[in-house]
Amino acid sequence: TGYPQLPPLFSLGHHQCRWNYNDMDEVFEVADKFDALNVPNDVIWLDIEHTDGKRYFTWDSHNFADPRGMLDYVAASGRKMVTIVDPHIKKDDAYYVHRDISARDLWIKNRDGDDYTGWCWPGDSRYPDFTNPEMRRFWSEQFRFDKYQHSTPDLFVWNDMNEPSVFNGPEVSMPISNVHWNGVRHRDVHNIYGYYVHAATFDGLLLRSDHRLRPFVLSRSFFAGSQKYGAIWTGDNTANWEHLRASVPMLLSLSIAGLPFVGADVGGFFNNPDGELMARWYELGAYYPFFRNHAHQDTERRELWQFGEHYAQRMKNAILARYKILPYVYTLFYMSSSHNFSHLVMRPLWYGAFRSDASTYARDDAFMFGPAFY
């Protein structure tokens, strides 16, 4: 299904995310605090609240009144930003993305042949038919700098909810009787829908740079072949020791299935970790291939300085450890992406040098990070 992408170097560093940093001042505060504390951080993320009423490819004109100024400010200290772009489109004829897809008749249909409407973050939403190559080309075009207003080469993308998620649908997705391009039922393409969203977004970031710059796109949904398009994470976890432990076998399973650029939300998405859990998660997460702190909007703020000097120093030390080996990490990804090597980044203990040691076969509580770290 293809070799993994070689990610851009910045994407292998430390990511800071939250649902949501609510305005530009909060973004500036986070960027400045990392600098003041000499804590490495490569990427600051914005979740759904940065948009104009959950209309993707737009900005909240009050809280994010100068997006380009914000992006340039963050980039001035060497950082990138990521915004979320989900594949449910607010049903609003005044919204250009909805209007343009309607004009091209590229929505998924219900069993009666009408445009399917479901409920997601924007309220009533329609779902682009990414199985249609024309829809994928249209989506890719939306990332051009003259289409995605105020975007810059320092802005990258996160595809969430791309299973697809439908809050009022069966099993929180859409009916299997829905109809796609060429009359194909949703039951036959459900598992590959997110793959197509990921691929079209990746192609859009290539398109905007005339294929000069490598994209970074994070996706929640994936399929065989998703490794060609970027990173995957394990979705909404919880701040407890059980989920910390579970992250290791989950990520190992993804890794040996051919998806090397994987991670879990450091600290847990739901609930509030105490300082010990947060520090320990950083000490583990610094060796996840994808290293991101992320949290739910109902949780307390989660930046490392929120936990007091003792725990903050442990988290800083874990981040510094990641950056000390960043050339090694980049080399691991090069060797993962090259047909000359095809090596795993995150490895079970039985991989490689220890494959003849039967005592490692049932171990899922530890891993190797390339050949040099255990």
mmCIF file of C-alpha atoms in Angstrom:
data_model
loop_
_atom_site.group_PDB
_atom_site.id
_atom_site.type_symbol
_atom_site.label_atom_id
_atom_site.label_comp_id
_atom_site.label_asym_id
_atom_site.label_seq_id
_atom_site.Cartn_x
_atom_site.Cartn_y
_atom_site.Cartn_z
ATOM 1 C CA THR A 1 0.000 0.000 0.000
ATOM 2 C CA GLY A 2 3.031 2.318 -0.220
ATOM 3 C CA TYR A 3 5.952 3.465 1.872
ATOM 4 C CA PRO A 4 5.413 5.883 4.760
ATOM 5 C CA GLN A 5 5.864 9.596 4.261
ATOM 6 C CA LEU A 6 9.115 11.129 5.486
ATOM 7 C CA PRO A 7 7.635 13.785 7.793
ATOM 8 C CA PRO A 8 8.930 17.350 7.933
ATOM 9 C CA LEU A 9 11.398 17.727 10.790
ATOM 10 C CA PHE A 10 9.274 20.132 12.848
ATOM 11 C CA SER A 11 6.484 17.547 13.090
ATOM 12 C CA LEU A 12 8.763 15.201 15.058
ATOM 13 C CA GLY A 13 9.093 17.724 17.873
ATOM 14 C CA HIS A 14 6.809 18.714 20.759
ATOM 15 C CA HIS A 15 3.216 19.731 19.919
ATOM 16 C CA GLN A 16 0.946 21.768 22.212
ATOM 17 C CA CYS A 17 -2.797 21.474 21.579
ATOM 18 C CA ARG A 18 -6.079 22.139 23.337
ATOM 19 C CA TRP A 19 -9.778 22.251 22.581
ATOM 20 C CA ASN A 20 -9.433 25.209 22.500
ATOM 21 C CA TYR A 21 -7.048 28.093 22.730
ATOM 22 C CA ASN A 22 -9.844 30.613 22.635
ATOM 23 C CA ASP A 23 -8.226 33.673 21.100
ATOM 24 C CA MET A 24 -4.999 35.103 19.766
ATOM 25 C CA ASP A 25 -3.908 36.353 23.188
ATOM 26 C CA GLU A 26 -3.936 32.784 24.528
ATOM 27 C CA VAL A 27 -1.828 31.632 21.582
ATOM 28 C CA PHE A 28 0.676 34.449 22.201
ATOM 29 C CA GLU A 29 0.746 33.627 25.919
ATOM 30 C CA VAL A 30 1.577 29.970 25.277
ATOM 31 C CA ALA A 31 4.263 30.746 22.688
ATOM 32 C CA ASP A 32 5.888 33.390 24.908
ATOM 33 C CA LYS A 33 5.822 31.172 27.999
ATOM 34 C CA PHE A 34 7.597 28.337 26.210
ATOM 35 C CA ASP A 35 10.275 30.814 25.162
ATOM 36 C CA ALA A 36 10.573 32.322 28.641
ATOM 37 C CA LEU A 37 11.081 28.875 30.173
ATOM 38 C CA ASN A 38 13.412 27.690 27.379
ATOM 39 C CA VAL A 39 11.133 24.734 26.675
ATOM 40 C CA PRO A 40 11.284 23.431 23.090
ATOM 41 C CA ASN A 41 7.982 23.474 21.249
ATOM 42 C CA ASP A 42 7.503 23.294 17.502
ATOM 43 C CA VAL A 43 3.746 23.475 16.954
ATOM 44 C CA ILE A 44 0.707 25.180 18.534
ATOM 45 C CA TRP A 45 -2.705 23.825 17.531
ATOM 46 C CA LEU A 46 -6.202 25.309 17.193
ATOM 47 C CA ASP A 47 -9.336 23.188 17.529
ATOM 48 C CA ILE A 48 -12.837 23.913 16.194
ATOM 49 C CA GLU A 49 -13.489 27.153 18.122
ATOM 50 C CA HIS A 50 -11.070 29.131 15.943
ATOM 51 C CA THR A 51 -13.570 29.037 13.056
ATOM 52 C CA ASP A 52 -16.541 31.200 12.182
ATOM 53 C CA GLY A 53 -19.334 29.051 13.608
ATOM 54 C CA LYS A 54 -17.621 25.706 12.789
ATOM 55 C CA ARG A 55 -17.265 26.670 9.132
ATOM 56 C CA TYR A 56 -13.919 25.116 8.251
ATOM 57 C CA PHE A 57 -11.422 27.165 6.218
ATOM 58 C CA THR A 58 -12.647 30.276 8.082
ATOM 59 C CA TRP A 59 -11.646 32.263 11.183
ATOM 60 C CA ASP A 60 -13.613 33.719 14.078
ATOM 61 C CA SER A 61 -13.419 37.422 13.216
ATOM 62 C CA HIS A 62 -13.582 38.519 16.884
ATOM 63 C CA ASN A 63 -11.252 36.110 18.705
ATOM 64 C CA PHE A 64 -8.918 35.580 15.760
ATOM 65 C CA ALA A 65 -9.176 38.974 14.088
ATOM 66 C CA ASP A 66 -5.678 38.879 12.565
ATOM 67 C CA PRO A 67 -4.881 35.265 11.692
ATOM 68 C CA ARG A 68 -1.945 36.121 9.475
ATOM 69 C CA GLY A 69 -0.441 38.317 12.172
ATOM 70 C CA MET A 70 -0.831 35.473 14.653
ATOM 71 C CA LEU A 71 0.740 32.934 12.289
ATOM 72 C CA ASP A 72 3.644 35.285 11.571
ATOM 73 C CA TYR A 73 4.166 35.974 15.289
ATOM 74 C CA VAL A 74 4.322 32.264 16.094
ATOM 75 C CA ALA A 75 6.551 31.596 13.075
ATOM 76 C CA ALA A 76 8.971 34.316 14.155
ATOM 77 C CA SER A 77 10.070 32.066 17.038
ATOM 78 C CA GLY A 78 10.467 29.086 14.713
ATOM 79 C CA ARG A 79 7.081 27.470 15.310
ATOM 80 C CA LYS A 80 4.298 26.236 13.061
ATOM 81 C CA MET A 81 0.557 26.156 13.679
ATOM 82 C CA VAL A 82 -2.103 23.540 12.917
ATOM 83 C CA THR A 83 -5.816 24.162 12.432
ATOM 84 C CA ILE A 84 -8.543 21.562 12.391
ATOM 85 C CA VAL A 85 -10.453 20.947 9.132
ATOM 86 C CA ASP A 86 -13.171 18.314 9.502
ATOM 87 C CA PRO A 87 -15.151 16.691 6.653
ATOM 88 C CA HIS A 88 -18.638 17.681 7.827
ATOM 89 C CA ILE A 89 -19.745 20.931 6.223
ATOM 90 C CA LYS A 90 -22.216 23.315 7.828
ATOM 91 C CA LYS A 91 -25.495 23.353 5.897
ATOM 92 C CA ASP A 92 -25.531 27.028 5.010
ATOM 93 C CA ASP A 93 -25.956 28.338 1.476
ATOM 94 C CA ALA A 94 -24.126 31.520 2.479
ATOM 95 C CA TYR A 95 -21.013 29.463 3.325
ATOM 96 C CA TYR A 96 -18.892 29.227 0.193
ATOM 97 C CA VAL A 97 -17.676 25.661 0.760
ATOM 98 C CA HIS A 98 -21.231 24.370 1.144
ATOM 99 C CA ARG A 99 -22.423 26.395 -1.810
ATOM 100 C CA ASP A 100 -19.620 25.234 -4.112
ATOM 101 C CA ILE A 101 -20.012 21.532 -3.258
ATOM 102 C CA SER A 102 -23.771 21.810 -3.795
ATOM 103 C CA ALA A 103 -23.207 23.407 -7.202
ATOM 104 C CA ARG A 104 -21.057 20.419 -8.183
ATOM 105 C CA ASP A 105 -23.479 17.874 -6.675
ATOM 106 C CA LEU A 106 -20.723 16.160 -4.689
ATOM 107 C CA TRP A 107 -22.536 15.304 -1.444
ATOM 108 C CA ILE A 108 -23.160 11.794 -0.126
ATOM 109 C CA LYS A 109 -26.820 10.857 -0.764
ATOM 110 C CA ASN A 110 -29.352 9.100 1.425
ATOM 111 C CA ARG A 111 -31.105 5.968 0.210
ATOM 112 C CA ASP A 112 -33.761 8.111 -1.513
ATOM 113 C CA GLY A 113 -31.178 9.996 -3.555
ATOM 114 C CA ASP A 114 -31.327 13.273 -1.617
ATOM 115 C CA ASP A 115 -28.311 15.015 -0.103
ATOM 116 C CA TYR A 116 -27.680 13.373 3.263
ATOM 117 C CA THR A 117 -27.866 15.660 6.310
ATOM 118 C CA GLY A 118 -26.541 14.676 9.728
ATOM 119 C CA TRP A 119 -25.736 16.449 12.972
ATOM 120 C CA CYS A 120 -22.173 17.322 13.933
ATOM 121 C CA TRP A 121 -20.278 20.247 15.488
ATOM 122 C CA PRO A 122 -21.819 22.931 13.198
ATOM 123 C CA GLY A 123 -25.356 21.573 13.681
ATOM 124 C CA ASP A 124 -27.009 20.401 10.447
ATOM 125 C CA SER A 125 -24.150 19.224 8.247
ATOM 126 C CA ARG A 126 -23.596 17.616 4.894
ATOM 127 C CA TYR A 127 -20.857 15.171 4.034
ATOM 128 C CA PRO A 128 -18.666 15.427 0.932
ATOM 129 C CA ASP A 129 -18.353 12.242 -1.091
ATOM 130 C CA PHE A 130 -14.608 11.690 -0.947
ATOM 131 C CA THR A 131 -14.896 8.451 -2.916
ATOM 132 C CA ASN A 132 -15.457 10.695 -5.947
ATOM 133 C CA PRO A 133 -12.113 11.833 -7.469
ATOM 134 C CA GLU A 134 -13.729 15.144 -8.433
ATOM 135 C CA MET A 135 -14.580 15.798 -4.775
ATOM 136 C CA ARG A 136 -11.027 15.009 -3.714
ATOM 137 C CA ARG A 137 -9.667 17.431 -6.308
ATOM 138 C CA PHE A 138 -12.092 20.120 -5.144
ATOM 139 C CA TRP A 139 -11.090 19.586 -1.504
ATOM 140 C CA SER A 140 -7.398 19.806 -2.339
ATOM 141 C CA GLU A 141 -7.982 23.124 -4.086
ATOM 142 C CA GLN A 142 -9.437 24.613 -0.887
ATOM 143 C CA PHE A 143 -5.983 24.682 0.718
ATOM 144 C CA ARG A 144 -4.524 27.063 -1.855
ATOM 145 C CA PHE A 145 -3.428 30.290 -0.220
ATOM 146 C CA ASP A 146 -5.919 32.267 -2.302
ATOM 147 C CA LYS A 147 -8.752 29.995 -1.121
ATOM 148 C CA TYR A 148 -7.953 29.354 2.561
ATOM 149 C CA GLN A 149 -7.894 32.986 3.589
ATOM 150 C CA HIS A 150 -5.010 34.136 5.830
ATOM 151 C CA SER A 151 -3.265 30.756 5.649
ATOM 152 C CA THR A 152 0.512 30.739 5.218
ATOM 153 C CA PRO A 153 3.210 28.119 4.545
ATOM 154 C CA ASP A 154 3.553 27.809 8.337
ATOM 155 C CA LEU A 155 -0.026 26.507 8.770
ATOM 156 C CA PHE A 156 -0.731 22.777 8.638
ATOM 157 C CA VAL A 157 -3.847 20.634 9.040
ATOM 158 C CA TRP A 158 -5.641 18.204 11.342
ATOM 159 C CA ASN A 159 -8.478 15.995 10.011
ATOM 160 C CA ASP A 160 -10.726 14.861 12.877
ATOM 161 C CA MET A 161 -14.201 13.257 12.908
ATOM 162 C CA ASN A 162 -13.460 11.601 9.562
ATOM 163 C CA GLU A 163 -14.847 8.116 10.261
ATOM 164 C CA PRO A 164 -17.232 9.963 9.421
ATOM 165 C CA SER A 165 -18.764 11.082 12.738
ATOM 166 C CA VAL A 166 -22.485 11.849 12.782
ATOM 167 C CA PHE A 167 -23.840 12.606 16.262
ATOM 168 C CA ASN A 168 -27.415 11.547 15.426
ATOM 169 C CA GLY A 169 -26.469 8.640 13.173
ATOM 170 C CA PRO A 170 -26.328 4.906 13.889
ATOM 171 C CA GLU A 171 -23.277 4.108 16.037
ATOM 172 C CA VAL A 172 -22.348 7.824 15.777
ATOM 173 C CA SER A 173 -21.768 7.525 12.037
ATOM 174 C CA MET A 174 -23.915 7.573 8.915
ATOM 175 C CA PRO A 175 -26.399 4.921 7.736
ATOM 176 C CA ILE A 176 -24.837 2.086 5.784
ATOM 177 C CA SER A 177 -27.599 2.595 3.200
ATOM 178 C CA ASN A 178 -26.213 6.003 2.166
ATOM 179 C CA VAL A 179 -25.066 6.181 -1.433
ATOM 180 C CA HIS A 180 -21.686 7.275 -2.806
ATOM 181 C CA TRP A 181 -20.262 7.907 -6.265
ATOM 182 C CA ASN A 182 -21.220 5.271 -8.859
ATOM 183 C CA GLY A 183 -24.022 3.969 -6.642
ATOM 184 C CA VAL A 184 -21.751 2.381 -4.025
ATOM 185 C CA ARG A 185 -23.381 1.944 -0.607
ATOM 186 C CA HIS A 186 -21.706 3.375 2.470
ATOM 187 C CA ARG A 187 -21.451 -0.110 3.990
ATOM 188 C CA ASP A 188 -18.826 -0.919 1.349
ATOM 189 C CA VAL A 189 -16.636 2.165 1.794
ATOM 190 C CA HIS A 190 -17.105 3.208 5.437
ATOM 191 C CA ASN A 191 -13.652 2.051 6.537
ATOM 192 C CA ILE A 192 -11.881 3.882 3.727
ATOM 193 C CA TYR A 193 -13.714 7.231 3.977
ATOM 194 C CA GLY A 194 -11.190 8.773 6.369
ATOM 195 C CA TYR A 195 -8.320 7.542 4.199
ATOM 196 C CA TYR A 196 -9.692 9.548 1.272
ATOM 197 C CA VAL A 197 -10.126 12.668 3.427
ATOM 198 C CA HIS A 198 -6.530 12.341 4.648
ATOM 199 C CA ALA A 199 -5.212 11.813 1.111
ATOM 200 C CA ALA A 200 -7.114 14.780 -0.343
ATOM 201 C CA THR A 201 -5.878 17.060 2.445
ATOM 202 C CA PHE A 202 -2.297 15.879 1.961
ATOM 203 C CA ASP A 203 -2.577 16.543 -1.767
ATOM 204 C CA GLY A 204 -3.959 20.002 -1.008
ATOM 205 C CA LEU A 205 -0.899 20.941 1.029
ATOM 206 C CA LEU A 206 1.335 19.653 -1.757
ATOM 207 C CA LEU A 207 -0.666 21.649 -4.279
ATOM 208 C CA ARG A 208 -0.421 24.943 -2.392
ATOM 209 C CA SER A 209 3.400 24.761 -2.418
ATOM 210 C CA ASP A 210 3.676 23.486 -5.998
ATOM 211 C CA HIS A 211 4.991 20.213 -4.549
ATOM 212 C CA ARG A 212 8.018 21.944 -2.993
ATOM 213 C CA LEU A 213 7.229 21.412 0.727
ATOM 214 C CA ARG A 214 6.320 18.213 2.566
ATOM 215 C CA PRO A 215 2.865 18.336 4.170
ATOM 216 C CA PHE A 216 1.966 17.554 7.753
ATOM 217 C CA VAL A 217 -1.577 16.204 8.222
ATOM 218 C CA LEU A 218 -2.887 14.400 11.317
ATOM 219 C CA SER A 219 -5.876 12.082 10.877
ATOM 220 C CA ARG A 220 -8.033 10.197 13.364
ATOM 221 C CA SER A 221 -9.432 7.704 10.843
ATOM 222 C CA PHE A 222 -7.126 5.572 8.730
ATOM 223 C CA PHE A 223 -6.821 2.527 6.497
ATOM 224 C CA ALA A 224 -4.060 0.496 4.872
ATOM 225 C CA GLY A 225 -2.080 3.094 2.933
ATOM 226 C CA SER A 226 -2.681 5.997 5.320
ATOM 227 C CA GLN A 227 1.019 5.881 6.179
ATOM 228 C CA LYS A 228 1.683 7.681 2.885
ATOM 229 C CA TYR A 229 -0.138 10.788 4.119
ATOM 230 C CA GLY A 230 1.134 11.491 7.625
ATOM 231 C CA ALA A 231 0.344 11.002 11.275
ATOM 232 C CA ILE A 232 -2.367 9.060 13.139
ATOM 233 C CA TRP A 233 -3.371 9.307 16.761
ATOM 234 C CA THR A 234 -5.448 7.044 18.974
ATOM 235 C CA GLY A 235 -8.332 9.458 19.580
ATOM 236 C CA ASP A 236 -10.027 10.525 22.804
ATOM 237 C CA ASN A 237 -8.278 8.922 25.757
ATOM 238 C CA THR A 238 -8.651 9.664 29.472
ATOM 239 C CA ALA A 239 -6.271 10.992 32.101
ATOM 240 C CA ASN A 240 -5.683 7.840 34.116
ATOM 241 C CA TRP A 241 -2.942 5.276 34.582
ATOM 242 C CA GLU A 242 -4.866 2.594 32.683
ATOM 243 C CA HIS A 243 -4.953 4.696 29.522
ATOM 244 C CA LEU A 244 -1.295 5.605 29.938
ATOM 245 C CA ARG A 245 -0.461 1.909 29.979
ATOM 246 C CA ALA A 246 -2.859 1.054 27.144
ATOM 247 C CA SER A 247 -1.178 3.554 24.841
ATOM 248 C CA VAL A 248 1.858 1.293 24.455
ATOM 249 C CA PRO A 249 0.166 -1.830 23.011
ATOM 250 C CA MET A 250 -2.152 0.356 20.936
ATOM 251 C CA LEU A 251 0.732 2.216 19.315
ATOM 252 C CA LEU A 252 2.760 -0.965 18.871
ATOM 253 C CA SER A 253 -0.187 -2.561 17.052
ATOM 254 C CA LEU A 254 -0.396 0.391 14.671
ATOM 255 C CA SER A 255 3.350 0.392 14.168
ATOM 256 C CA ILE A 256 3.683 -3.258 13.193
ATOM 257 C CA ALA A 257 0.678 -2.799 10.869
ATOM 258 C CA GLY A 258 2.783 -0.348 8.848
ATOM 259 C CA LEU A 259 1.747 3.001 10.370
ATOM 260 C CA PRO A 260 4.923 4.438 11.916
ATOM 261 C CA PHE A 261 3.866 8.039 12.681
ATOM 262 C CA VAL A 262 1.544 7.381 15.616
ATOM 263 C CA GLY A 263 0.861 8.835 19.053
ATOM 264 C CA ALA A 264 -1.615 9.172 21.905
ATOM 265 C CA ASP A 265 -2.721 12.387 23.618
ATOM 266 C CA VAL A 266 -0.135 13.056 26.309
ATOM 267 C CA GLY A 267 -1.917 13.592 29.628
ATOM 268 C CA GLY A 268 -5.203 12.117 28.409
ATOM 269 C CA PHE A 269 -7.905 14.046 26.545
ATOM 270 C CA PHE A 270 -10.645 13.727 29.199
ATOM 271 C CA ASN A 271 -10.407 14.617 32.906
ATOM 272 C CA ASN A 272 -7.579 16.265 34.835
ATOM 273 C CA PRO A 273 -4.276 14.483 35.469
ATOM 274 C CA ASP A 274 -2.341 15.234 38.633
ATOM 275 C CA GLY A 275 1.288 16.283 38.394
ATOM 276 C CA GLU A 276 2.687 12.775 38.771
ATOM 277 C CA LEU A 277 0.539 11.298 36.002
ATOM 278 C CA MET A 278 1.244 14.247 33.699
ATOM 279 C CA ALA A 279 5.005 14.075 34.284
ATOM 280 C CA ARG A 280 5.070 10.311 33.798
ATOM 281 C CA TRP A 281 3.061 10.623 30.586
ATOM 282 C CA TYR A 282 5.576 13.142 29.257
ATOM 283 C CA GLU A 283 8.406 10.790 30.184
ATOM 284 C CA LEU A 284 6.728 8.111 28.063
ATOM 285 C CA GLY A 285 5.284 10.375 25.362
ATOM 286 C CA ALA A 286 8.686 11.841 24.545
ATOM 287 C CA TYR A 287 9.327 8.459 22.899
ATOM 288 C CA TYR A 288 6.035 8.244 21.013
ATOM 289 C CA PRO A 289 6.699 8.791 17.305
ATOM 290 C CA PHE A 290 4.063 11.589 17.370
ATOM 291 C CA PHE A 291 4.425 13.686 20.544
ATOM 292 C CA ARG A 292 1.407 15.929 21.345
ATOM 293 C CA ASN A 293 -0.166 17.293 24.525
ATOM 294 C CA HIS A 294 -3.946 17.636 23.967
ATOM 295 C CA ALA A 295 -6.969 18.146 26.224
ATOM 296 C CA HIS A 296 -10.745 18.612 26.264
ATOM 297 C CA GLN A 297 -12.301 22.064 26.670
ATOM 298 C CA ASP A 298 -13.790 21.125 30.063
ATOM 299 C CA THR A 299 -10.401 20.249 31.551
ATOM 300 C CA GLU A 300 -8.035 22.549 33.378
ATOM 301 C CA ARG A 301 -5.224 24.092 31.356
ATOM 302 C CA ARG A 302 -2.579 21.489 30.623
ATOM 303 C CA GLU A 303 0.680 23.307 29.774
ATOM 304 C CA LEU A 304 3.591 22.005 31.831
ATOM 305 C CA TRP A 305 3.935 25.189 33.920
ATOM 306 C CA GLN A 306 0.440 24.630 35.314
ATOM 307 C CA PHE A 307 1.707 21.757 37.514
ATOM 308 C CA GLY A 308 4.259 23.425 39.757
ATOM 309 C CA GLU A 309 8.043 23.636 39.523
ATOM 310 C CA HIS A 310 8.870 20.015 40.438
ATOM 311 C CA TYR A 311 6.605 18.414 37.829
ATOM 312 C CA ALA A 312 7.249 21.129 35.252
ATOM 313 C CA GLN A 313 10.976 20.405 35.450
ATOM 314 C CA ARG A 314 10.384 16.692 34.899
ATOM 315 C CA MET A 315 8.263 17.452 31.844
ATOM 316 C CA LYS A 316 10.848 19.919 30.541
ATOM 317 C CA ASN A 317 13.557 17.291 30.980
ATOM 318 C CA ALA A 318 11.472 14.799 28.965
ATOM 319 C CA ILE A 319 10.985 17.339 26.167
ATOM 320 C CA LEU A 320 14.689 18.175 26.168
ATOM 321 C CA ALA A 321 15.490 14.460 25.948
ATOM 322 C CA ARG A 322 13.337 14.263 22.790
ATOM 323 C CA TYR A 323 15.144 17.201 21.197
ATOM 324 C CA LYS A 324 18.585 15.826 22.055
ATOM 325 C CA ILE A 325 17.825 12.764 19.937
ATOM 326 C CA LEU A 326 15.842 14.549 17.207
ATOM 327 C CA PRO A 327 18.448 13.804 14.487
ATOM 328 C CA TYR A 328 18.187 10.138 15.486
ATOM 329 C CA VAL A 329 14.364 10.312 15.342
ATOM 330 C CA TYR A 330 14.484 11.895 11.895
ATOM 331 C CA THR A 331 16.877 9.164 10.754
ATOM 332 C CA LEU A 332 14.454 6.510 12.038
ATOM 333 C CA PHE A 333 11.690 8.028 9.921
ATOM 334 C CA TYR A 334 13.972 8.208 6.912
ATOM 335 C CA MET A 335 14.754 4.517 7.325
ATOM 336 C CA SER A 336 11.050 3.797 7.767
ATOM 337 C CA SER A 337 10.125 5.652 4.572
ATOM 338 C CA SER A 338 12.905 4.262 2.370
ATOM 339 C CA HIS A 339 12.453 1.118 0.301
ATOM 340 C CA ASN A 340 16.091 0.354 1.102
ATOM 341 C CA PHE A 341 15.314 -0.177 4.804
ATOM 342 C CA SER A 342 11.570 -0.180 5.729
ATOM 343 C CA HIS A 343 12.457 -0.264 9.432
ATOM 344 C CA LEU A 344 9.998 0.226 12.263
ATOM 345 C CA VAL A 345 10.251 3.372 14.392
ATOM 346 C CA MET A 346 8.376 2.120 17.468
ATOM 347 C CA ARG A 347 9.247 -1.554 17.842
ATOM 348 C CA PRO A 348 7.994 -4.454 19.980
ATOM 349 C CA LEU A 349 10.713 -6.080 22.022
ATOM 350 C CA TRP A 350 10.710 -9.165 19.792
ATOM 351 C CA TYR A 351 11.591 -7.127 16.702
ATOM 352 C CA GLY A 352 15.160 -7.211 15.425
ATOM 353 C CA ALA A 353 17.978 -8.240 17.722
ATOM 354 C CA PHE A 354 15.739 -9.935 20.309
ATOM 355 C CA ARG A 355 13.518 -11.986 18.015
ATOM 356 C CA SER A 356 15.031 -15.248 19.263
ATOM 357 C CA ASP A 357 14.240 -14.388 22.906
ATOM 358 C CA ALA A 358 10.894 -16.072 23.620
ATOM 359 C CA SER A 359 10.470 -14.097 26.855
ATOM 360 C CA THR A 360 9.783 -10.955 24.787
ATOM 361 C CA TYR A 361 6.962 -12.405 22.694
ATOM 362 C CA ALA A 362 4.125 -11.617 25.108
ATOM 363 C CA ARG A 363 5.494 -8.291 26.344
ATOM 364 C CA ASP A 364 3.393 -5.245 25.509
ATOM 365 C CA ASP A 365 4.406 -3.031 28.438
ATOM 366 C CA ALA A 366 7.672 -1.831 26.896
ATOM 367 C CA PHE A 367 9.041 -1.053 23.457
ATOM 368 C CA MET A 368 12.137 -0.068 21.531
ATOM 369 C CA PHE A 369 12.423 3.347 19.890
ATOM 370 C CA GLY A 370 14.490 2.353 16.913
ATOM 371 C CA PRO A 371 17.439 0.045 17.603
ATOM 372 C CA ALA A 372 19.133 2.236 20.231
ATOM 373 C CA PHE A 373 16.464 2.968 22.884
ATOM 374 C CA TYR A 374 14.565 0.509 25.063
#
